[in-house]
C-alpha atoms as a PDB file:
ATOM      1  CA  UNK A   1     -43.170 -60.142  40.842  1.00  0.00           C
ATOM      2  CA  UNK A   2     -45.917 -60.053  44.081  1.00  0.00           C
ATOM      3  CA  UNK A   3     -49.091 -59.568  43.603  1.00  0.00           C
ATOM      4  CA  UNK A   4     -49.299 -56.025  45.282  1.00  0.00           C
ATOM      5  CA  UNK A   5     -46.416 -54.998  42.703  1.00  0.00           C
ATOM      6  CA  UNK A   6     -48.462 -56.433  39.817  1.00  0.00           C
ATOM      7  CA  UNK A   7     -52.118 -54.128  41.173  1.00  0.00           C
ATOM      8  CA  UNK A   8     -49.208 -50.881  41.825  1.00  0.00           C
ATOM      9  CA  UNK A   9     -47.892 -51.434  38.030  1.00  0.00           C
ATOM     10  CA  UNK A  10     -51.670 -50.960  36.983  1.00  0.00           C
ATOM     11  CA  UNK A  11     -52.875 -48.385  35.145  1.00  0.00           C
ATOM     12  CA  UNK A  12     -55.613 -46.324  36.882  1.00  0.00           C
ATOM     13  CA  UNK A  13     -58.673 -45.035  34.662  1.00  0.00           C
ATOM     14  CA  UNK A  14     -61.743 -43.321  34.843  1.00  0.00           C
ATOM     15  CA  UNK A  15     -64.449 -43.768  32.390  1.00  0.00           C
ATOM     16  CA  UNK A  16     -66.667 -40.422  31.822  1.00  0.00           C
ATOM     17  CA  UNK A  17     -70.007 -41.209  29.127  1.00  0.00           C
ATOM     18  CA  UNK A  18     -73.512 -39.867  29.599  1.00  0.00           C
ATOM     19  CA  UNK A  19     -74.458 -43.218  28.033  1.00  0.00           C
ATOM     20  CA  UNK A  20     -75.356 -45.735  29.640  1.00  0.00           C
ATOM     21  CA  UNK A  21     -74.484 -48.788  27.805  1.00  0.00           C
ATOM     22  CA  UNK A  22     -71.323 -47.041  25.732  1.00  0.00           C
ATOM     23  CA  UNK A  23     -69.720 -46.652  28.902  1.00  0.00           C
ATOM     24  CA  UNK A  24     -70.335 -50.215  30.223  1.00  0.00           C
ATOM     25  CA  UNK A  25     -69.234 -51.558  26.521  1.00  0.00           C
ATOM     26  CA  UNK A  26     -65.445 -49.556  27.097  1.00  0.00           C
ATOM     27  CA  UNK A  27     -65.475 -51.002  30.561  1.00  0.00           C
ATOM     28  CA  UNK A  28     -66.194 -54.419  29.432  1.00  0.00           C
ATOM     29  CA  UNK A  29     -63.422 -54.142  26.529  1.00  0.00           C
ATOM     30  CA  UNK A  30     -60.940 -52.845  29.492  1.00  0.00           C
ATOM     31  CA  UNK A  31     -61.616 -55.627  32.062  1.00  0.00           C
ATOM     32  CA  UNK A  32     -59.679 -58.154  30.733  1.00  0.00           C
ATOM     33  CA  UNK A  33     -56.213 -56.136  30.341  1.00  0.00           C
ATOM     34  CA  UNK A  34     -54.229 -57.224  33.574  1.00  0.00           C
ATOM     35  CA  UNK A  35     -52.028 -54.008  33.103  1.00  0.00           C
ATOM     36  CA  UNK A  36     -55.634 -51.887  33.181  1.00  0.00           C
ATOM     37  CA  UNK A  37     -57.835 -51.414  36.505  1.00  0.00           C
ATOM     38  CA  UNK A  38     -60.914 -49.029  35.680  1.00  0.00           C
ATOM     39  CA  UNK A  39     -61.400 -46.990  39.321  1.00  0.00           C
ATOM     40  CA  UNK A  40     -64.704 -45.172  38.276  1.00  0.00           C
ATOM     41  CA  UNK A  41     -67.220 -44.233  36.148  1.00  0.00           C
ATOM     42  CA  UNK A  42     -69.117 -40.809  35.794  1.00  0.00           C
ATOM     43  CA  UNK A  43     -72.379 -39.708  33.402  1.00  0.00           C
ATOM     44  CA  UNK A  44     -71.197 -35.903  32.388  1.00  0.00           C
ATOM     45  CA  UNK A  45     -68.328 -33.981  32.634  1.00  0.00           C
ATOM     46  CA  UNK A  46     -69.077 -32.242  36.264  1.00  0.00           C
ATOM     47  CA  UNK A  47     -69.244 -35.764  37.880  1.00  0.00           C
ATOM     48  CA  UNK A  48     -65.868 -36.605  35.732  1.00  0.00           C
ATOM     49  CA  UNK A  49     -64.029 -33.790  36.885  1.00  0.00           C
ATOM     50  CA  UNK A  50     -64.926 -34.793  40.855  1.00  0.00           C
ATOM     51  CA  UNK A  51     -63.974 -38.258  40.239  1.00  0.00           C
ATOM     52  CA  UNK A  52     -60.603 -37.234  38.791  1.00  0.00           C
ATOM     53  CA  UNK A  53     -60.130 -35.117  41.947  1.00  0.00           C
ATOM     54  CA  UNK A  54     -61.083 -37.677  44.005  1.00  0.00           C
ATOM     55  CA  UNK A  55     -59.097 -40.919  43.166  1.00  0.00           C
ATOM     56  CA  UNK A  56     -56.313 -39.250  40.995  1.00  0.00           C
ATOM     57  CA  UNK A  57     -56.435 -41.923  37.948  1.00  0.00           C
ATOM     58  CA  UNK A  58     -53.677 -42.503  35.709  1.00  0.00           C
ATOM     59  CA  UNK A  59     -56.065 -41.438  32.848  1.00  0.00           C
ATOM     60  CA  UNK A  60     -59.409 -40.260  32.243  1.00  0.00           C
ATOM     61  CA  UNK A  61     -61.297 -41.880  29.423  1.00  0.00           C
ATOM     62  CA  UNK A  62     -63.699 -39.194  28.058  1.00  0.00           C
ATOM     63  CA  UNK A  63     -66.309 -38.651  25.610  1.00  0.00           C
ATOM     64  CA  UNK A  64     -66.786 -35.236  24.177  1.00  0.00           C
ATOM     65  CA  UNK A  65     -70.336 -33.999  24.213  1.00  0.00           C
ATOM     66  CA  UNK A  66     -71.978 -35.037  27.619  1.00  0.00           C
ATOM     67  CA  UNK A  67     -74.331 -32.761  29.786  1.00  0.00           C
ATOM     68  CA  UNK A  68     -73.848 -30.109  32.709  1.00  0.00           C
ATOM     69  CA  UNK A  69     -70.254 -30.237  31.541  1.00  0.00           C
ATOM     70  CA  UNK A  70     -68.718 -31.476  27.597  1.00  0.00           C
ATOM     71  CA  UNK A  71     -65.548 -33.187  27.155  1.00  0.00           C
ATOM     72  CA  UNK A  72     -63.624 -30.402  26.434  1.00  0.00           C
ATOM     73  CA  UNK A  73     -64.627 -28.251  29.678  1.00  0.00           C
ATOM     74  CA  UNK A  74     -63.990 -30.986  31.766  1.00  0.00           C
ATOM     75  CA  UNK A  75     -60.484 -31.950  30.179  1.00  0.00           C
ATOM     76  CA  UNK A  76     -59.498 -28.498  30.599  1.00  0.00           C
ATOM     77  CA  UNK A  77     -61.032 -28.571  34.917  1.00  0.00           C
ATOM     78  CA  UNK A  78     -59.026 -32.177  34.819  1.00  0.00           C
ATOM     79  CA  UNK A  79     -55.543 -30.894  33.427  1.00  0.00           C
ATOM     80  CA  UNK A  80     -55.901 -27.735  36.030  1.00  0.00           C
ATOM     81  CA  UNK A  81     -56.179 -29.811  39.005  1.00  0.00           C
ATOM     82  CA  UNK A  82     -53.469 -31.067  41.013  1.00  0.00           C
ATOM     83  CA  UNK A  83     -53.094 -34.418  40.062  1.00  0.00           C
ATOM     84  CA  UNK A  84     -51.266 -36.170  37.356  1.00  0.00           C
ATOM     85  CA  UNK A  85     -53.943 -37.533  35.309  1.00  0.00           C
ATOM     86  CA  UNK A  86     -53.718 -37.584  31.574  1.00  0.00           C
ATOM     87  CA  UNK A  87     -56.726 -36.905  29.107  1.00  0.00           C
ATOM     88  CA  UNK A  88     -58.060 -38.939  26.499  1.00  0.00           C
ATOM     89  CA  UNK A  89     -60.728 -38.296  24.356  1.00  0.00           C
ATOM     90  CA  UNK A  90     -63.353 -41.227  23.331  1.00  0.00           C
ATOM     91  CA  UNK A  91     -65.768 -39.757  20.990  1.00  0.00           C
ATOM     92  CA  UNK A  92     -67.658 -40.462  17.861  1.00  0.00           C
ATOM     93  CA  UNK A  93     -67.055 -36.866  16.502  1.00  0.00           C
ATOM     94  CA  UNK A  94     -64.238 -36.058  14.135  1.00  0.00           C
ATOM     95  CA  UNK A  95     -64.811 -32.733  13.491  1.00  0.00           C
ATOM     96  CA  UNK A  96     -61.805 -29.896  13.156  1.00  0.00           C
ATOM     97  CA  UNK A  97     -63.588 -28.111  15.566  1.00  0.00           C
ATOM     98  CA  UNK A  98     -64.461 -30.568  18.500  1.00  0.00           C
ATOM     99  CA  UNK A  99     -60.873 -31.937  18.194  1.00  0.00           C
ATOM    100  CA  UNK A 100     -59.271 -28.621  18.708  1.00  0.00           C
ATOM    101  CA  UNK A 101     -61.580 -27.582  21.264  1.00  0.00           C
ATOM    102  CA  UNK A 102     -59.961 -30.710  23.015  1.00  0.00           C
ATOM    103  CA  UNK A 103     -56.780 -30.565  22.482  1.00  0.00           C
ATOM    104  CA  UNK A 104     -56.350 -26.815  22.882  1.00  0.00           C
ATOM    105  CA  UNK A 105     -57.799 -27.772  26.482  1.00  0.00           C
ATOM    106  CA  UNK A 106     -55.127 -30.533  27.302  1.00  0.00           C
ATOM    107  CA  UNK A 107     -56.262 -33.945  25.996  1.00  0.00           C
ATOM    108  CA  UNK A 108     -53.233 -36.084  25.549  1.00  0.00           C
ATOM    109  CA  UNK A 109     -55.365 -38.106  23.137  1.00  0.00           C
ATOM    110  CA  UNK A 110     -58.516 -38.124  20.863  1.00  0.00           C
ATOM    111  CA  UNK A 111     -59.875 -41.526  19.631  1.00  0.00           C
ATOM    112  CA  UNK A 112     -62.753 -42.164  17.822  1.00  0.00           C
ATOM    113  CA  UNK A 113     -65.788 -44.848  18.936  1.00  0.00           C
ATOM    114  CA  UNK A 114     -64.506 -47.567  16.292  1.00  0.00           C
ATOM    115  CA  UNK A 115     -61.346 -47.785  17.927  1.00  0.00           C
ATOM    116  CA  UNK A 116     -60.342 -51.536  18.563  1.00  0.00           C
ATOM    117  CA  UNK A 117     -59.938 -53.192  22.050  1.00  0.00           C
ATOM    118  CA  UNK A 118     -56.083 -53.689  21.167  1.00  0.00           C
ATOM    119  CA  UNK A 119     -55.735 -49.508  19.815  1.00  0.00           C
ATOM    120  CA  UNK A 120     -57.966 -48.476  22.954  1.00  0.00           C
ATOM    121  CA  UNK A 121     -55.570 -50.105  25.360  1.00  0.00           C
ATOM    122  CA  UNK A 122     -52.308 -49.248  23.985  1.00  0.00           C
ATOM    123  CA  UNK A 123     -53.958 -45.801  23.746  1.00  0.00           C
ATOM    124  CA  UNK A 124     -54.235 -45.844  27.541  1.00  0.00           C
ATOM    125  CA  UNK A 125     -50.882 -47.490  27.847  1.00  0.00           C
ATOM    126  CA  UNK A 126     -49.500 -44.540  25.619  1.00  0.00           C
ATOM    127  CA  UNK A 127     -51.055 -41.816  27.521  1.00  0.00           C
ATOM    128  CA  UNK A 128     -50.602 -42.639  30.615  1.00  0.00           C
ATOM    129  CA  UNK A 129     -47.014 -41.677  29.701  1.00  0.00           C
ATOM    130  CA  UNK A 130     -47.830 -38.704  28.666  1.00  0.00           C
ATOM    131  CA  UNK A 131     -47.365 -39.520  24.770  1.00  0.00           C
ATOM    132  CA  UNK A 132     -49.715 -38.001  22.114  1.00  0.00           C
ATOM    133  CA  UNK A 133     -52.132 -40.720  20.990  1.00  0.00           C
ATOM    134  CA  UNK A 134     -54.495 -39.789  18.158  1.00  0.00           C
ATOM    135  CA  UNK A 135     -56.804 -42.023  15.913  1.00  0.00           C
ATOM    136  CA  UNK A 136     -55.725 -42.233  12.330  1.00  0.00           C
ATOM    137  CA  UNK A 137     -58.673 -39.912  10.794  1.00  0.00           C
ATOM    138  CA  UNK A 138     -58.157 -37.355  13.493  1.00  0.00           C
ATOM    139  CA  UNK A 139     -54.224 -37.263  12.625  1.00  0.00           C
ATOM    140  CA  UNK A 140     -55.029 -36.773   9.027  1.00  0.00           C
ATOM    141  CA  UNK A 141     -57.222 -33.983   9.502  1.00  0.00           C
ATOM    142  CA  UNK A 142     -54.752 -32.001  11.716  1.00  0.00           C
ATOM    143  CA  UNK A 143     -52.143 -32.464   9.093  1.00  0.00           C
ATOM    144  CA  UNK A 144     -54.503 -31.321   6.391  1.00  0.00           C
ATOM    145  CA  UNK A 145     -55.306 -28.374   8.442  1.00  0.00           C
ATOM    146  CA  UNK A 146     -52.151 -27.332   9.120  1.00  0.00           C
ATOM    147  CA  UNK A 147     -51.214 -27.661   5.462  1.00  0.00           C
ATOM    148  CA  UNK A 148     -54.049 -25.378   4.739  1.00  0.00           C
ATOM    149  CA  UNK A 149     -52.745 -21.371   4.277  1.00  0.00           C
ATOM    150  CA  UNK A 150     -54.125 -19.042   6.829  1.00  0.00           C
ATOM    151  CA  UNK A 151     -56.957 -17.330   5.656  1.00  0.00           C
ATOM    152  CA  UNK A 152     -55.275 -13.295   4.512  1.00  0.00           C
ATOM    153  CA  UNK A 153     -57.678 -10.568   5.491  1.00  0.00           C
ATOM    154  CA  UNK A 154     -56.945  -7.173   3.585  1.00  0.00           C
ATOM    155  CA  UNK A 155     -58.087  -4.273   5.012  1.00  0.00           C
ATOM    156  CA  UNK A 156     -60.057  -1.956   2.664  1.00  0.00           C
ATOM    157  CA  UNK A 157     -56.828   0.445   2.725  1.00  0.00           C
ATOM    158  CA  UNK A 158     -54.868  -1.824   1.212  1.00  0.00           C
ATOM    159  CA  UNK A 159     -57.575  -3.329  -0.980  1.00  0.00           C
ATOM    160  CA  UNK A 160     -57.664   0.595  -2.221  1.00  0.00           C
ATOM    161  CA  UNK A 161     -53.600   0.504  -2.697  1.00  0.00           C
ATOM    162  CA  UNK A 162     -53.076  -3.104  -4.235  1.00  0.00           C
ATOM    163  CA  UNK A 163     -56.243  -2.128  -6.812  1.00  0.00           C
ATOM    164  CA  UNK A 164     -54.135   0.884  -7.688  1.00  0.00           C
ATOM    165  CA  UNK A 165     -51.221  -0.914  -8.157  1.00  0.00           C
ATOM    166  CA  UNK A 166     -53.102  -3.308 -10.316  1.00  0.00           C
ATOM    167  CA  UNK A 167     -54.161  -0.267 -12.157  1.00  0.00           C
ATOM    168  CA  UNK A 168     -50.781   0.804 -12.809  1.00  0.00           C
ATOM    169  CA  UNK A 169     -50.107   3.820 -10.789  1.00  0.00           C
ATOM    170  CA  UNK A 170     -46.813   4.368  -9.378  1.00  0.00           C
ATOM    171  CA  UNK A 171     -46.707   5.483  -5.152  1.00  0.00           C
ATOM    172  CA  UNK A 172     -47.394   8.774  -5.737  1.00  0.00           C
ATOM    173  CA  UNK A 173     -50.207   8.650  -8.200  1.00  0.00           C
ATOM    174  CA  UNK A 174     -51.399   6.002  -5.282  1.00  0.00           C
ATOM    175  CA  UNK A 175     -51.032   8.808  -2.968  1.00  0.00           C
ATOM    176  CA  UNK A 176     -52.569  11.580  -4.600  1.00  0.00           C
ATOM    177  CA  UNK A 177     -55.651   9.461  -5.593  1.00  0.00           C
ATOM    178  CA  UNK A 178     -56.276   8.152  -2.223  1.00  0.00           C
ATOM    179  CA  UNK A 179     -55.149  11.520  -0.852  1.00  0.00           C
ATOM    180  CA  UNK A 180     -52.386   9.828   1.431  1.00  0.00           C
ATOM    181  CA  UNK A 181     -48.627  10.603   1.517  1.00  0.00           C
ATOM    182  CA  UNK A 182     -45.875   8.735  -0.635  1.00  0.00           C
ATOM    183  CA  UNK A 183     -44.867   7.183   2.786  1.00  0.00           C
ATOM    184  CA  UNK A 184     -48.309   5.783   3.842  1.00  0.00           C
ATOM    185  CA  UNK A 185     -48.868   4.065   0.302  1.00  0.00           C
ATOM    186  CA  UNK A 186     -45.112   2.293   1.281  1.00  0.00           C
ATOM    187  CA  UNK A 187     -46.582   1.426   4.330  1.00  0.00           C
ATOM    188  CA  UNK A 188     -49.158  -0.350   3.314  1.00  0.00           C
ATOM    189  CA  UNK A 189     -47.895  -2.386   0.304  1.00  0.00           C
ATOM    190  CA  UNK A 190     -44.777  -3.819   2.929  1.00  0.00           C
ATOM    191  CA  UNK A 191     -47.804  -4.816   5.259  1.00  0.00           C
ATOM    192  CA  UNK A 192     -49.625  -6.234   1.936  1.00  0.00           C
ATOM    193  CA  UNK A 193     -46.361  -8.270   1.043  1.00  0.00           C
ATOM    194  CA  UNK A 194     -46.110  -9.471   4.363  1.00  0.00           C
ATOM    195  CA  UNK A 195     -49.822 -10.423   4.551  1.00  0.00           C
ATOM    196  CA  UNK A 196     -49.193 -12.183   0.946  1.00  0.00           C
ATOM    197  CA  UNK A 197     -45.478 -13.370   1.624  1.00  0.00           C
ATOM    198  CA  UNK A 198     -44.622 -12.024  -1.566  1.00  0.00           C
ATOM    199  CA  UNK A 199     -41.962  -9.485  -2.403  1.00  0.00           C
ATOM    200  CA  UNK A 200     -42.738  -7.038  -4.983  1.00  0.00           C
ATOM    201  CA  UNK A 201     -45.833  -5.727  -6.444  1.00  0.00           C
ATOM    202  CA  UNK A 202     -46.646  -7.443  -9.708  1.00  0.00           C
ATOM    203  CA  UNK A 203     -46.571 -11.067  -7.158  1.00  0.00           C
ATOM    204  CA  UNK A 204     -49.080  -8.932  -4.865  1.00  0.00           C
ATOM    205  CA  UNK A 205     -51.539  -8.400  -7.075  1.00  0.00           C
ATOM    206  CA  UNK A 206     -51.308 -11.702  -8.700  1.00  0.00           C
ATOM    207  CA  UNK A 207     -51.228 -13.508  -5.418  1.00  0.00           C
ATOM    208  CA  UNK A 208     -54.569 -11.223  -4.839  1.00  0.00           C
ATOM    209  CA  UNK A 209     -56.336 -12.120  -7.361  1.00  0.00           C
ATOM    210  CA  UNK A 210     -55.695 -16.072  -6.656  1.00  0.00           C
ATOM    211  CA  UNK A 211     -56.824 -15.731  -2.959  1.00  0.00           C
ATOM    212  CA  UNK A 212     -60.325 -13.458  -4.651  1.00  0.00           C
ATOM    213  CA  UNK A 213     -58.979 -10.728  -2.412  1.00  0.00           C
ATOM    214  CA  UNK A 214     -59.099  -8.214  -5.135  1.00  0.00           C
ATOM    215  CA  UNK A 215     -62.082  -8.306  -8.069  1.00  0.00           C
ATOM    216  CA  UNK A 216     -60.529  -8.872 -12.037  1.00  0.00           C
END
């Protein structure tokens, strides 16, 4: 392999972080990696987007909270550019909201700043290939969030119907109590069943009580 081939095969990276010391530290960490070349630095999201547009690097390494334009907003703009740059977030923040914003904006990876040099270099190589890269803590949070049941909201009328069911009333009796047709009662119950993922009246009441959707 010639020297020209080696340079061509390098992964071109821009580093965007508003903290100069942190940015310099990241650059220093990656300088020793033969397959990675730092081609530019920026101190805020807007400057970072311009840098990506001008240099079309393989990977943009972005901090999340920055002035002018934050990391998530910058990610969305970079992804919309006619370049093949992959965005990798490198931040100290691991809250659900921060992670979701970055992922929804189009970032292929989310790393925390306690990442080692080897982990960072591996992540950049993976990101350049278009692979998803998540810090273990971030992956755990996403999995935990996916496993949590989605919050269910019943309308005021649905709660009234379900309360009447809990009181032991038939559909006809519920209709008379609420001054609505029996067919309407059935429609409300079917919607409640779907929302609570149940198939009968008794189970609907039990689940609603367990989730605090009905007062005991």
